Amino acid sequence: MPSRDQQRLPLPAVLSPAQRDFHRELRRLIDVAGLTTRALESATSSSAPGPGEPVFYSKSRWGRWVNGQSHPPRKAIRILAEKLADDEIKAGHLLELWDAAFAPEPLAKAGEPVVPASQEGRDSPVAGQLAQLVAAECAAELNDPVLQGWQPLALSWQRGAGPADPGASGQVPSGDAADVAALARFVSDGGRLVVLGAGGAGKSTLAVLLMDDLLGRRRPGDPVPVLVPASTLAPGEMVKGWLERTLADRYPPLRDTSAYGPGAIGDLVARHGVLPVIDGLDDLAPEPRGQLLGALSRAFGPRQPLILTCRCREYHEAIEAAGTVFPGAAVIKLRAVAAEDAASFLERGTAGPRAQSLRQVVAAVRAEPSGPLARALSSPLMVALVRACYTGAGEVDTALTGPDLTEAAVESRLLDGLIGASFGARATSEQARPAQPWSARDADRWLTFLARHLARWRSYDLDWRRLRYAVPAFADPLRRACLGAALAFVLAGTLSGLGRGLLYGATQGLLYGLGHGLDAALIVGAIYLLAPLPYPPRPGPAKVS
């Protein structure tokens, strides 16, 4: 609660949404730290913070800033964030909110686009290193049977298949994966692209193809495209902080402060040196989807290019929840794979007995273009699984053809063979060869265990901190109490009994150990049952800042 010397007034109605978000978060952090305006004056003022730069932020000025009557200088907020960090209160995102609310836009001449500070024709060392790491990542991802060969499976799209910004919807053409250059040019010129499609339609694949093309045409100073799964967004996490954490976790070389200096990743994100490719908006709960769209607009402004992938229905729901279209975004929808395209791809490049087996599947697809087999093979994922999972003669036609076969049965059989095909594949290089290769049977058992754990949490994101709750002994309070009591009995009894036995004999040690072990077991068991320990909360939607 605000103190007596820190009277809170309603925020002025003239504040923009971004400014209102800043002042609300400023108030919240001040309340968490328990700071009065006099304490703020003392914490942020100094006679010599740098050579010849004394600053003084009086309590009356802090009172006006807290009430939104004027906005504070960025230096004052930076000093406050550092003081709060010393008290283990995370406040670095306050600078992001200040930038979104008060940072002046760079001026440009009439008719010229605004050039971000990171696009001045030169690369920072961290940006160059990031571009190399992402390029290697894209090359590994595109080493896929669907995309390889002299005539790969075509991924085509149509434009204007969802709610889009009218000013951007006409700037992207329809096309296919053989030529993504037009889409890449649209994004590199500052556009936002939303890729819609059903599950397995190739949204992530098209996103990686766009990243590869953007890296190929990238000039020094241009933003680096980075794939960011939407499911990794933590509850309440700021968008720019989310990007910084993703870069630090996925690309450890960027954390080398001796090479790039402290805060290099944060500076790269703040200077718009990263082009976010947010994959799988539909992986979030319904409420945070619309919140994330609004948070992206507030964090980056209308000039930041980005790519977003989502399923169709979930994106429509997110737009309805947000109440407005995603500003500056053009929308495309991936088409289903035509039966003839799937058949041509399956019979292309095969020979011997396997080719004879595939011909029967191809014949069945062409005989019934709208039948269950053709419908199941209308997604690139399922077409790829046919070639990846079935390599022997007679396997394909036996598994995928039959008079009573349904679309769901075809998909189920193909997905059943995915683990065996993945763990049976040979490494493409010595670097990719695992130190200890696992068998497909063990992998199937372990992945099934993890899948059931995620299903209970209604989540697509494997959070290692929650993995302990997948073990029944850690999920139920009574079981945890029994396990803790048993461990306490063994440890306390053994240590106490040994110490007593060495001094007074074995009989005394045994009795002493049993008594102290029982006391420790009762105490630990009672703590687990009665104390408010952090048992796993019920999963639910999380808000996005």
XYZ file of C-alpha atoms in Angstrom:
545
model
C 0.000 0.000 0.000
C 1.220 3.544 -0.664
C 2.505 5.403 2.361
C 1.133 8.622 3.790
C 3.722 10.805 2.062
C 2.944 9.134 -1.264
C -0.700 9.989 -1.918
C -1.925 8.190 -5.052
C -4.173 9.952 -7.537
C -6.002 8.325 -10.446
C -3.811 8.262 -13.545
C -4.656 11.051 -16.023
C -7.029 10.052 -18.825
C -4.720 11.613 -21.435
C -2.078 8.917 -20.975
C -1.602 6.489 -23.834
C -2.027 2.746 -23.153
C 1.760 2.278 -23.133
C 2.243 5.182 -20.705
C -0.510 3.823 -18.472
C 1.186 0.398 -18.428
C 4.478 2.048 -17.408
C 3.013 4.053 -14.529
C 1.028 1.080 -13.209
C 4.120 -1.130 -13.181
C 6.172 1.664 -11.577
C 3.607 1.913 -8.779
C 3.553 -1.860 -8.308
C 7.335 -2.155 -8.010
C 7.533 0.768 -5.588
C 4.890 -0.899 -3.421
C 6.705 -4.253 -3.549
C 9.915 -2.571 -2.397
C 8.062 -0.542 0.256
C 9.656 2.736 -0.876
C 8.326 6.146 0.097
C 8.935 9.207 -2.048
C 11.650 10.253 0.417
C 13.254 6.810 0.069
C 13.043 7.147 -3.726
C 14.787 10.498 -3.495
C 17.562 9.008 -1.390
C 17.942 5.873 -3.542
C 18.117 7.581 -6.937
C 20.015 10.778 -6.122
C 23.769 11.034 -5.937
C 26.325 13.790 -5.823
C 28.595 12.080 -8.356
C 27.208 9.071 -10.247
C 29.724 9.775 -12.988
C 32.343 12.346 -13.856
C 30.720 15.756 -13.563
C 27.168 14.347 -13.519
C 25.523 14.968 -10.141
C 21.812 14.196 -10.180
C 19.042 14.946 -7.711
C 15.527 13.559 -8.043
C 13.490 15.155 -5.274
C 10.572 13.478 -3.521
C 8.155 16.020 -5.051
C 9.317 15.029 -8.554
C 8.878 11.362 -7.678
C 5.383 12.163 -6.447
C 4.491 13.678 -9.838
C 6.054 10.745 -11.698
C 4.195 8.142 -9.634
C 0.886 9.955 -10.227
C 1.493 10.238 -13.979
C 1.544 14.048 -13.926
C 4.877 13.978 -15.804
C 7.177 11.265 -17.036
C 10.550 10.557 -15.399
C 13.859 10.644 -17.279
C 15.166 7.256 -18.349
C 18.266 7.689 -16.152
C 16.101 7.879 -13.023
C 14.296 4.682 -13.980
C 17.591 2.958 -14.752
C 18.999 3.902 -11.321
C 15.788 2.719 -9.642
C 15.893 -0.599 -11.525
C 19.498 -1.159 -10.405
C 18.598 -0.402 -6.774
C 15.655 -2.818 -6.927
C 17.882 -5.474 -8.504
C 20.225 -5.142 -5.515
C 17.203 -6.049 -3.351
C 16.488 -9.060 -5.609
C 13.411 -7.419 -7.162
C 13.307 -7.887 -10.933
C 12.731 -4.490 -12.532
C 14.685 -4.558 -15.794
C 11.443 -4.681 -17.757
C 10.600 -1.211 -16.423
C 13.095 0.225 -18.918
C 11.305 -1.635 -21.725
C 8.016 -0.086 -20.655
C 9.650 3.346 -20.515
C 11.009 2.890 -24.052
C 7.591 1.831 -25.340
C 5.879 4.766 -23.612
C 8.266 7.708 -23.953
C 11.164 6.926 -26.315
C 11.062 9.381 -29.244
C 10.740 7.911 -32.734
C 13.727 8.667 -34.986
C 13.014 11.352 -37.506
C 13.041 10.634 -41.229
C 12.771 12.768 -44.300
C 9.507 12.824 -46.171
C 8.983 9.636 -48.145
C 11.881 7.791 -46.511
C 11.420 4.816 -44.151
C 12.571 5.111 -40.581
C 15.813 3.195 -40.086
C 16.259 1.652 -36.595
C 19.473 2.233 -34.750
C 20.504 -1.365 -35.397
C 20.239 -0.879 -39.165
C 22.961 1.658 -39.772
C 24.876 -0.524 -42.225
C 27.103 -2.348 -39.752
C 26.812 -5.410 -37.581
C 27.625 -5.563 -33.913
C 29.753 -8.580 -32.947
C 26.842 -10.216 -31.147
C 24.541 -9.750 -34.171
C 27.097 -11.320 -36.506
C 27.556 -14.297 -34.191
C 23.785 -14.722 -33.848
C 23.339 -14.696 -37.624
C 25.898 -17.507 -37.990
C 24.243 -19.609 -35.283
C 20.763 -19.181 -36.766
C 22.043 -19.992 -40.272
C 23.506 -23.277 -39.007
C 20.231 -24.025 -37.235
C 18.215 -23.415 -40.408
C 20.523 -25.631 -42.470
C 19.979 -28.500 -40.020
C 16.194 -27.986 -39.962
C 15.925 -27.931 -43.760
C 17.735 -31.286 -44.059
C 14.316 -32.910 -44.497
C 12.972 -35.413 -47.047
C 9.998 -33.192 -47.856
C 12.249 -30.272 -48.819
C 15.122 -32.163 -50.434
C 15.450 -33.406 -54.009
C 15.183 -31.903 -57.430
C 11.397 -31.592 -57.138
C 10.289 -31.381 -53.482
C 6.739 -31.494 -52.181
C 5.083 -28.141 -52.858
C 3.730 -26.095 -49.937
C 1.345 -23.549 -51.425
C -0.611 -20.741 -49.812
C -3.322 -18.220 -50.515
C -3.432 -14.690 -49.205
C -6.183 -12.881 -47.338
C -7.503 -15.980 -45.555
C -8.014 -14.302 -42.183
C -8.508 -10.931 -40.456
C -5.667 -8.737 -41.697
C -4.591 -5.111 -41.829
C -6.159 -3.699 -45.034
C -3.005 -1.713 -45.758
C -0.817 -4.828 -45.780
C -3.104 -7.575 -47.075
C -2.562 -6.725 -50.745
C 1.247 -6.652 -50.567
C 1.867 -10.418 -50.490
C 1.135 -12.768 -53.397
C -0.105 -16.350 -53.406
C 2.603 -18.894 -54.194
C 4.418 -22.019 -53.045
C 7.540 -23.022 -51.132
C 9.621 -23.151 -54.300
C 9.647 -19.352 -54.265
C 9.387 -17.668 -50.880
C 11.342 -14.635 -52.070
C 8.245 -12.432 -52.360
C 7.235 -13.165 -48.774
C 10.798 -12.637 -47.551
C 10.985 -9.258 -49.335
C 7.726 -8.205 -47.695
C 9.068 -9.071 -44.248
C 12.534 -7.574 -44.823
C 10.875 -4.304 -45.879
C 9.284 -4.056 -42.435
C 6.110 -6.094 -42.932
C 4.470 -8.469 -40.532
C 3.367 -11.869 -41.796
C 0.864 -14.237 -40.184
C 0.971 -17.837 -41.479
C -2.200 -19.837 -40.821
C -2.883 -23.510 -41.429
C -4.106 -26.749 -39.927
C -1.915 -28.982 -37.790
C 0.866 -30.509 -39.868
C 0.211 -28.116 -42.766
C 3.822 -26.914 -42.805
C 3.599 -23.598 -40.941
C 6.845 -24.138 -39.056
C 8.545 -25.397 -42.213
C 7.535 -22.275 -44.137
C 8.762 -20.124 -41.245
C 12.187 -21.801 -41.398
C 12.273 -21.367 -45.194
C 11.561 -17.659 -44.724
C 14.298 -17.392 -42.113
C 16.751 -19.051 -44.471
C 15.833 -16.643 -47.293
C 16.005 -13.621 -44.971
C 19.478 -14.656 -43.811
C 20.571 -15.081 -47.416
C 19.531 -11.549 -48.346
C 20.525 -10.014 -45.012
C 22.899 -7.033 -45.061
C 25.032 -5.869 -42.118
C 22.790 -4.077 -39.662
C 19.593 -5.879 -40.692
C 17.717 -7.726 -37.916
C 18.454 -11.419 -37.451
C 15.436 -13.769 -37.696
C 15.104 -16.012 -34.648
C 12.548 -18.782 -34.131
C 10.738 -18.373 -30.796
C 8.148 -21.014 -29.765
C 5.150 -19.233 -28.270
C 4.773 -21.994 -25.673
C 8.009 -20.861 -23.969
C 6.444 -17.574 -22.837
C 6.292 -17.595 -19.033
C 3.266 -16.153 -17.183
C 3.643 -12.407 -16.701
C 6.864 -12.225 -18.723
C 7.581 -9.108 -20.768
C 7.976 -9.643 -24.516
C 11.489 -8.216 -24.793
C 12.587 -10.070 -21.693
C 11.171 -13.228 -23.268
C 13.304 -12.683 -26.374
C 16.423 -12.000 -24.291
C 15.904 -15.191 -22.297
C 15.313 -17.230 -25.447
C 18.511 -15.960 -27.063
C 20.560 -16.599 -23.927
C 19.157 -20.115 -23.450
C 19.291 -21.294 -27.068
C 22.596 -19.699 -28.072
C 25.034 -19.952 -25.122
C 27.965 -18.335 -27.028
C 26.092 -15.022 -26.868
C 26.475 -15.027 -23.077
C 30.242 -14.552 -23.374
C 30.650 -11.158 -21.697
C 34.379 -11.068 -22.401
C 33.676 -11.133 -26.146
C 30.494 -9.066 -26.381
C 30.297 -7.180 -23.100
C 27.618 -7.258 -20.414
C 24.066 -6.718 -21.601
C 24.871 -7.379 -25.269
C 21.763 -9.507 -25.801
C 19.494 -6.924 -24.192
C 21.010 -4.141 -26.269
C 20.498 -6.165 -29.465
C 16.811 -6.690 -28.664
C 16.326 -3.061 -27.588
C 17.835 -1.806 -30.889
C 15.420 -4.000 -32.894
C 18.295 -6.208 -34.008
C 16.141 -9.350 -33.752
C 13.321 -10.313 -36.122
C 11.012 -12.515 -34.021
C 9.562 -15.594 -35.740
C 6.922 -16.617 -33.192
C 5.874 -20.181 -33.873
C 2.678 -21.755 -32.559
C 0.479 -18.994 -31.132
C -2.198 -21.691 -30.798
C -0.035 -23.453 -28.171
C -1.027 -20.747 -25.678
C -4.263 -20.793 -23.722
C -7.129 -18.793 -25.315
C -6.817 -15.692 -23.111
C -3.051 -15.099 -23.496
C -3.250 -15.360 -27.321
C -4.987 -12.009 -27.730
C -2.885 -10.512 -24.948
C 0.316 -11.544 -26.731
C -0.765 -9.820 -29.960
C -1.342 -6.578 -28.053
C 1.917 -6.973 -26.132
C 3.864 -7.430 -29.384
C 2.451 -4.204 -30.787
C 3.234 -2.260 -27.620
C 6.741 -3.690 -27.277
C 7.922 -3.123 -30.846
C 5.711 -0.498 -32.459
C 4.328 -0.664 -35.998
C 7.707 -0.723 -37.802
C 9.117 -3.935 -36.314
C 8.947 -6.825 -38.825
C 7.984 -10.232 -37.495
C 6.494 -13.579 -38.506
C 3.753 -15.383 -36.601
C 2.334 -18.887 -37.147
C -0.972 -20.173 -35.797
C -3.872 -22.466 -36.563
C -6.822 -20.779 -38.254
C -9.546 -21.018 -35.616
C -7.223 -20.074 -32.762
C -6.010 -16.965 -34.629
C -9.575 -15.821 -35.288
C -10.327 -16.252 -31.584
C -7.220 -14.247 -30.656
C -8.231 -11.384 -32.948
C -11.745 -11.389 -31.503
C -10.310 -11.320 -27.975
C -7.970 -8.448 -28.880
C -10.807 -6.528 -30.551
C -8.639 -5.360 -33.464
C -6.570 -6.812 -36.278
C -2.829 -7.236 -35.792
C -1.480 -3.877 -37.072
C 0.655 -4.049 -40.203
C 0.137 -7.799 -40.615
C -0.689 -9.596 -43.838
C -2.281 -13.027 -43.475
C -1.724 -16.105 -45.636
C -3.171 -19.595 -45.281
C -1.428 -22.788 -46.311
C -3.398 -24.966 -48.681
C -3.890 -28.691 -48.196
C -1.697 -30.973 -50.307
C -3.620 -32.052 -53.403
C -4.040 -35.792 -53.921
C -2.103 -35.709 -57.201
C 0.782 -33.779 -55.609
C 1.006 -36.324 -52.790
C 0.902 -39.239 -55.235
C 3.573 -37.733 -57.474
C 5.864 -37.079 -54.519
C 5.496 -40.622 -53.158
C 6.346 -42.343 -56.429
C 9.233 -39.992 -57.220
C 12.772 -41.195 -56.522
C 11.942 -44.727 -55.305
C 13.137 -47.974 -56.838
C 13.028 -51.716 -56.299
C 10.488 -53.585 -54.127
C 9.681 -50.475 -52.109
C 8.592 -48.687 -55.290
C 6.174 -51.504 -56.073
C 4.670 -51.230 -52.595
C 4.335 -47.447 -52.876
C 2.632 -47.747 -56.262
C -0.327 -49.460 -54.645
C -0.682 -46.554 -52.196
C -0.341 -44.059 -55.046
C -2.973 -45.933 -57.036
C -5.354 -45.866 -54.063
C -4.855 -42.099 -53.661
C -5.521 -41.420 -57.343
C -8.494 -43.778 -57.436
C -10.214 -41.893 -54.590
C -8.924 -38.282 -54.461
C -11.454 -37.498 -51.735
C -11.178 -40.843 -49.927
C -9.830 -41.405 -46.387
C -6.266 -42.159 -47.530
C -6.075 -39.039 -49.711
C -7.539 -36.889 -46.912
C -4.999 -38.271 -44.436
C -2.175 -37.428 -46.862
C -3.393 -33.855 -47.397
C -0.755 -32.511 -44.954
C 3.005 -32.454 -45.642
C 3.654 -34.089 -42.277
C 1.693 -37.238 -43.165
C 3.204 -37.460 -46.660
C 6.685 -37.239 -45.163
C 5.873 -39.938 -42.619
C 4.949 -42.383 -45.382
C 8.465 -42.184 -46.816
C 10.189 -41.972 -43.438
C 8.360 -44.769 -41.602
C 8.008 -47.449 -44.263
C 11.192 -48.569 -45.976
C 10.616 -52.278 -46.619
C 8.791 -54.050 -49.417
C 5.145 -54.773 -48.704
C 5.003 -52.598 -45.564
C 3.254 -49.566 -47.001
C 0.412 -51.174 -48.905
C -0.358 -53.553 -46.018
C -0.526 -50.731 -43.450
C -2.210 -47.981 -45.478
C -4.600 -49.710 -47.845
C -7.750 -51.624 -47.018
C -11.491 -51.348 -47.523
C -12.313 -50.410 -43.912
C -9.431 -47.980 -43.310
C -10.444 -44.524 -42.005
C -8.604 -41.218 -42.109
C -7.954 -41.348 -38.351
C -6.607 -44.897 -38.628
C -4.147 -43.873 -41.362
C -2.869 -40.940 -39.296
C -2.583 -43.142 -36.196
C -0.510 -45.772 -38.014
C 1.797 -43.171 -39.491
C 2.349 -41.463 -36.138
C 2.980 -44.838 -34.497
C 5.953 -45.324 -36.799
C 7.476 -41.905 -36.207
C 9.560 -42.823 -33.158
C 10.982 -45.946 -34.800
C 11.917 -44.009 -37.927
C 13.485 -41.149 -35.958
C 15.601 -43.295 -33.647
C 16.521 -45.699 -36.413
C 17.898 -42.968 -38.681
C 21.643 -42.711 -39.042
C 23.520 -39.590 -38.057
C 24.441 -37.287 -40.916
C 27.830 -36.417 -39.383
C 30.111 -37.312 -36.517
C 28.992 -34.160 -34.707
C 25.352 -35.276 -34.934
C 26.089 -38.837 -33.746
C 24.804 -39.318 -30.150
C 27.312 -40.536 -27.565
C 24.845 -43.192 -26.418
C 22.159 -44.064 -29.003
C 18.817 -45.059 -27.494
C 16.581 -47.849 -28.740
C 13.196 -47.016 -30.260
C 11.455 -49.167 -27.618
C 12.970 -47.225 -24.716
C 12.284 -43.902 -26.436
C 8.648 -44.872 -27.010
C 8.175 -45.735 -23.331
C 9.848 -42.567 -22.064
C 8.129 -40.220 -24.490
C 4.755 -41.782 -23.679
C 5.404 -41.057 -20.002
C 6.215 -37.412 -20.782
C 3.198 -37.080 -23.093
C 0.851 -38.251 -20.349
C 2.489 -35.804 -17.937
C 1.907 -32.911 -20.378
C -1.677 -34.042 -20.975
C -2.372 -33.812 -17.247
C -0.996 -30.276 -17.250
C -2.849 -29.383 -20.473
C 0.380 -27.966 -21.882
C 2.666 -28.396 -24.897
C 5.717 -27.032 -23.064
C 7.901 -29.439 -21.088
C 8.782 -27.460 -17.959
C 11.600 -29.312 -16.174
C 10.671 -27.650 -12.884
C 7.303 -29.423 -12.962
C 8.694 -32.761 -14.042
C 8.997 -33.936 -10.438
C 5.189 -33.822 -10.225
C 5.020 -36.536 -12.881
C 6.222 -38.994 -10.222
C 3.223 -40.025 -8.053
C 5.300 -39.936 -4.872
C 5.916 -36.207 -5.384
C 2.414 -35.256 -6.566
C 0.327 -36.518 -3.617
C 0.846 -34.838 -0.186
C 0.395 -38.084 1.746
C 2.899 -39.940 -0.421
C 5.366 -37.084 -0.123
C 4.944 -37.152 3.655
C 5.580 -40.921 3.809
C 8.626 -40.653 1.557
C 10.060 -37.731 3.531
C 9.413 -39.504 6.833
C 11.180 -42.656 5.623
C 14.214 -40.708 4.447
C 14.342 -38.720 7.689
C 14.113 -41.931 9.755
C 17.003 -43.533 7.881
C 19.277 -40.486 7.888
C 18.624 -39.267 11.439
C 18.594 -42.768 12.883
C 21.819 -43.773 11.189
C 23.765 -40.659 12.159
C 22.482 -40.584 15.732
C 22.936 -44.321 16.256
C 26.488 -44.373 14.937
C 27.544 -41.472 17.139
C 25.973 -43.011 20.242
C 27.199 -46.514 19.463
C 30.830 -45.468 19.097
C 30.745 -43.980 22.605
C 28.450 -46.325 24.601
C 28.211 -49.564 22.636
C 26.008 -51.160 19.996
C 22.891 -51.587 22.145
C 22.844 -47.947 23.190
C 23.483 -46.902 19.585
C 20.612 -49.021 18.254
C 18.085 -47.729 20.792
C 19.270 -44.139 20.428
C 19.137 -44.363 16.608
C 15.607 -45.838 16.597
C 14.349 -43.132 18.927
C 15.854 -40.186 17.102
C 14.940 -41.640 13.718
C 11.311 -41.960 14.780
C 11.280 -38.387 16.112
C 12.696 -37.057 12.826
C 10.215 -39.091 10.779
C 7.243 -37.740 12.741
C 8.431 -34.147 12.437
C 9.164 -34.305 8.692
C 5.932 -36.176 7.954
C 3.903 -33.590 9.877
C 5.609 -30.744 8.030
C 4.748 -32.255 4.648
C 1.121 -32.788 5.675
C 0.416 -29.569 7.579
C 2.767 -26.863 6.280
C 1.740 -24.888 3.143
C 4.339 -26.458 0.838
C 4.290 -25.557 -2.865
C 2.236 -28.458 -4.191
C 1.566 -28.220 -7.939
C -1.155 -25.658 -8.660
C -4.008 -26.441 -10.981
C -2.892 -25.543 -14.535
C -4.745 -22.637 -16.093
C -4.388 -19.684 -18.472
C -1.645 -17.193 -17.726
C -1.699 -13.486 -18.411
C 0.800 -11.944 -20.803
C 2.415 -8.585 -20.137
